[in-house]
Amino acid sequence: MQVLHFLFGVLGNAIALFLFLSPTVTFRRIIKKKTTEDFSGVPYNMTLLNCLLSAWYGLPFVSPNNLLVSTINGTGAVIEFVYVTIFLIYAPKKVKSHMMGLLALVVTIFTSVALVSVLAIHGQTRKVFCGSAAVIFSVCMYGSPLAVMSLVIKTKSVEFMPFLLSLLVFLCATFWFIYGLFGHDIFIAIPNGCGSVLGAMQLILYMIYRKNKGSLSKSATTSTQAIAHPCVEIGDKLDSDNNPVNVHQHLHDSFVVEQV
């Protein structure tokens, strides 16, 4: 049982790392153009918070036998912090101020959870407190994959939901769900079980609309903004290849939800 627990944790780490690195396409674009264009920095701040809380939960003195949770989420936190830093460098002044405020909020929330868990509570209560905090913020991010699926249904196009990434999202969440089951940890099993279901739904939608992969028109893209999650923006303008500029943010937001 312990071997399987470790194995699924390693598999989850490997796929999650690939998914955390997938937004590098977006940031290469930002660095090259020296502007954040219409991209939103909110998802990266929220993912940073989610990673910090999950990494803290996986520490031995909080949750024994969950070090693999800390390794991947600690790595994810570093990657997300780099994304946020790049965004701050190239964002317009008004957006930069907003991003700084969000980053301050992220640091405040994480610091508060960490201090309370160290100074005020101990033992199983500490695990429940930190696990609950991590789960709450994970669940709050479920709006992103739901928004992507809603977009696919509305446009009848899988342009925003490539098969490979959808498959990896499903596998990542499933591996962590099984990891949580083997470890008898509801704070890992429950959110990733939900993520696995969402991943399966994405694959089903892909099979239904897989023949519709053409680029959306500008008017069609603009009309989908109303169904987007507040933390995600669907670009209302197209790049030189006639593709919405914010597509990679949707993909990024779709996978980070499942990380715990």
XYZ file of C-alpha atoms in Angstrom:
260
model
C 0.000 0.000 0.000
C 2.811 2.429 0.882
C 4.579 1.648 -2.389
C 1.430 2.434 -4.404
C 0.875 5.572 -2.336
C 4.391 6.751 -3.201
C 4.098 5.694 -6.860
C 0.918 7.666 -7.518
C 2.441 10.658 -5.741
C 5.473 10.549 -8.037
C 3.254 10.227 -11.123
C 1.166 13.153 -9.906
C 4.325 15.216 -9.377
C 5.603 14.506 -12.884
C 2.396 15.477 -14.685
C 1.732 18.462 -12.428
C 5.206 19.855 -13.148
C 4.542 19.707 -16.882
C 1.215 21.456 -16.373
C 2.730 24.159 -14.171
C 5.229 24.911 -16.924
C 2.663 25.070 -19.735
C 1.995 28.852 -19.350
C 5.602 29.578 -20.359
C 4.193 30.079 -23.869
C 2.230 33.046 -22.563
C 5.182 34.547 -20.721
C 7.577 34.166 -23.623
C 5.061 36.245 -25.551
C 4.888 38.849 -22.763
C 8.684 39.138 -22.534
C 9.075 39.332 -26.301
C 6.441 42.049 -26.687
C 7.361 43.738 -23.375
C 3.690 44.097 -22.515
C 1.041 41.997 -20.779
C -1.515 42.961 -23.450
C -5.006 41.782 -22.388
C -3.772 38.984 -20.138
C -4.984 38.936 -16.548
C -2.543 38.400 -13.702
C -5.217 37.265 -11.261
C -5.007 33.520 -12.079
C -1.301 33.417 -11.283
C -1.788 35.087 -7.904
C -4.601 32.703 -7.038
C -2.556 29.696 -8.122
C 0.365 30.967 -6.057
C -1.857 31.070 -2.981
C -3.220 27.607 -3.704
C 0.306 26.211 -4.072
C 1.548 27.879 -0.891
C -1.330 26.538 1.201
C -1.019 23.053 -0.277
C 2.756 22.986 0.165
C 2.306 24.021 3.795
C -0.310 21.314 4.322
C 2.083 18.654 3.019
C 4.842 19.470 5.513
C 5.540 16.607 7.985
C 4.623 18.584 11.110
C 1.244 19.454 9.584
C 0.349 16.331 7.617
C 2.668 13.293 7.963
C 3.441 11.148 4.895
C 2.468 13.875 2.420
C 5.893 15.253 1.554
C 5.236 14.672 -2.169
C 2.395 17.180 -1.887
C 4.864 19.743 -0.569
C 7.496 19.070 -3.229
C 5.252 19.686 -6.224
C 3.317 22.568 -4.704
C 6.510 24.162 -3.400
C 7.915 23.932 -6.917
C 4.632 25.250 -8.279
C 4.753 28.201 -5.883
C 8.224 29.149 -7.140
C 7.088 28.886 -10.769
C 3.949 30.937 -10.114
C 5.970 33.579 -8.265
C 8.205 33.888 -11.329
C 5.090 34.324 -13.484
C 3.749 37.006 -11.143
C 7.115 38.798 -11.115
C 7.305 38.839 -14.919
C 3.741 40.114 -15.043
C 4.578 42.922 -12.619
C 7.583 43.965 -14.708
C 5.647 44.334 -17.948
C 2.171 45.304 -16.719
C 0.805 48.858 -17.168
C 1.009 51.066 -14.083
C -2.669 50.681 -13.157
C -2.598 46.909 -13.573
C 0.684 46.724 -11.682
C -0.868 48.429 -8.649
C -3.760 45.974 -8.734
C -1.357 43.047 -8.979
C 0.703 44.308 -6.043
C -2.460 44.496 -3.980
C -3.382 40.929 -4.902
C 0.116 39.694 -4.115
C -0.040 41.408 -0.724
C -3.380 39.684 -0.081
C -1.890 36.307 -1.032
C 1.031 36.810 1.347
C -1.304 37.975 4.132
C -3.640 34.984 3.825
C -0.825 32.443 3.667
C 1.092 34.045 6.535
C -2.056 34.120 8.675
C -2.791 30.430 8.060
C 0.830 29.474 8.737
C 1.116 31.493 11.954
C -2.206 30.286 13.351
C -1.319 26.668 12.590
C 2.072 26.990 14.298
C 1.227 29.163 17.296
C -2.400 28.432 18.134
C -3.244 24.835 17.205
C -1.505 21.480 17.243
C -1.837 17.827 16.262
C -4.865 16.684 14.292
C -6.529 20.081 14.661
C -3.605 21.670 12.827
C -3.984 19.187 9.961
C -7.725 19.832 9.712
C -7.259 23.616 9.784
C -4.540 23.716 7.120
C -6.239 21.065 4.984
C -9.540 22.930 5.094
C -7.861 26.188 4.067
C -6.186 24.487 1.100
C -9.405 22.780 0.009
C -11.476 25.970 0.254
C -9.185 27.878 -2.099
C -8.935 24.891 -4.441
C -12.720 24.674 -4.694
C -12.948 28.434 -5.299
C -10.869 27.919 -8.438
C -13.212 25.332 -9.952
C -14.927 28.137 -11.851
C -12.094 28.108 -14.384
C -12.504 24.617 -15.908
C -16.266 25.037 -15.690
C -15.944 28.268 -17.681
C -13.855 26.504 -20.310
C -16.408 23.694 -20.616
C -19.209 26.232 -20.828
C -17.268 27.974 -23.585
C -16.890 24.704 -25.516
C -20.613 23.988 -25.266
C -21.581 27.516 -26.296
C -19.203 27.709 -29.270
C -19.341 23.986 -30.120
C -15.579 24.216 -30.562
C -12.694 22.585 -28.670
C -10.280 25.347 -29.673
C -9.815 26.320 -26.027
C -9.539 22.724 -24.813
C -6.814 20.691 -26.585
C -7.070 16.941 -26.109
C -3.558 16.359 -24.744
C -3.863 19.002 -22.051
C -7.360 17.811 -21.112
C -6.040 14.258 -20.830
C -3.145 15.340 -18.635
C -5.498 17.329 -16.406
C -7.646 14.227 -15.974
C -4.658 11.960 -15.268
C -3.082 14.408 -12.829
C -6.255 14.804 -10.784
C -6.912 11.049 -10.886
C -3.403 10.190 -9.703
C -3.704 12.609 -6.788
C -7.178 11.327 -5.996
C -5.835 7.772 -5.769
C -2.883 9.072 -3.758
C -5.337 10.604 -1.302
C -7.303 7.359 -1.066
C -4.200 5.278 -0.348
C -3.123 7.836 2.233
C -6.611 8.019 3.789
C -6.509 11.793 3.369
C -9.832 13.438 2.555
C -8.185 16.838 2.062
C -6.364 15.426 -0.963
C -8.926 12.893 -2.172
C -12.024 15.126 -2.202
C -10.797 18.118 -4.279
C -8.871 15.901 -6.673
C -11.831 13.548 -6.973
C -13.856 16.552 -8.102
C -11.020 17.520 -10.426
C -10.967 14.022 -11.896
C -14.695 14.218 -12.625
C -14.242 17.618 -14.286
C -11.349 16.228 -16.305
C -13.493 13.314 -17.467
C -16.233 15.752 -18.453
C -13.723 17.745 -20.493
C -12.678 14.587 -22.346
C -16.309 13.722 -23.039
C -16.926 17.219 -24.404
C -13.841 16.880 -26.554
C -15.155 13.650 -28.061
C -18.482 15.341 -28.792
C -17.051 18.488 -30.399
C -13.656 17.186 -31.588
C -14.437 17.860 -35.265
C -14.984 21.554 -34.573
C -11.469 22.930 -34.103
C -11.588 26.013 -36.291
C -10.612 29.380 -34.910
C -13.415 31.479 -33.549
C -14.280 34.746 -35.165
C -13.727 37.960 -33.286
C -17.435 38.426 -32.680
C -17.802 34.881 -31.401
C -14.830 35.315 -29.096
C -16.132 38.582 -27.713
C -19.555 37.081 -27.045
C -18.054 34.407 -24.818
C -16.649 36.879 -22.311
C -19.841 36.860 -20.296
C -19.419 33.219 -19.291
C -15.804 33.513 -18.165
C -14.793 33.138 -14.539
C -13.811 36.488 -12.966
C -10.238 35.272 -12.582
C -9.958 34.490 -16.280
C -10.329 36.751 -19.255
C -11.106 35.523 -22.744
C -9.315 37.791 -25.175
C -11.555 39.977 -27.266
C -8.914 40.466 -29.929
C -6.994 38.086 -32.162
C -3.289 37.696 -32.781
C -1.572 37.541 -36.149
C -2.676 33.933 -36.553
C -6.302 34.845 -35.849
C -6.230 33.170 -32.410
C -7.578 34.730 -29.183
C -4.655 36.171 -27.239
C -5.710 34.788 -23.860
C -6.183 31.141 -24.810
C -3.203 29.977 -22.744
C -4.645 31.500 -19.592
C -7.704 29.308 -19.957
C -5.524 26.257 -20.309
C -3.437 27.289 -17.312
C -6.475 27.895 -15.117
C -7.984 24.572 -16.145
C -5.234 22.464 -14.682
C -4.106 24.314 -11.565
C -7.415 23.718 -9.867
C -6.675 20.058 -9.382
C -3.428 20.606 -7.497
C -3.521 20.004 -3.739
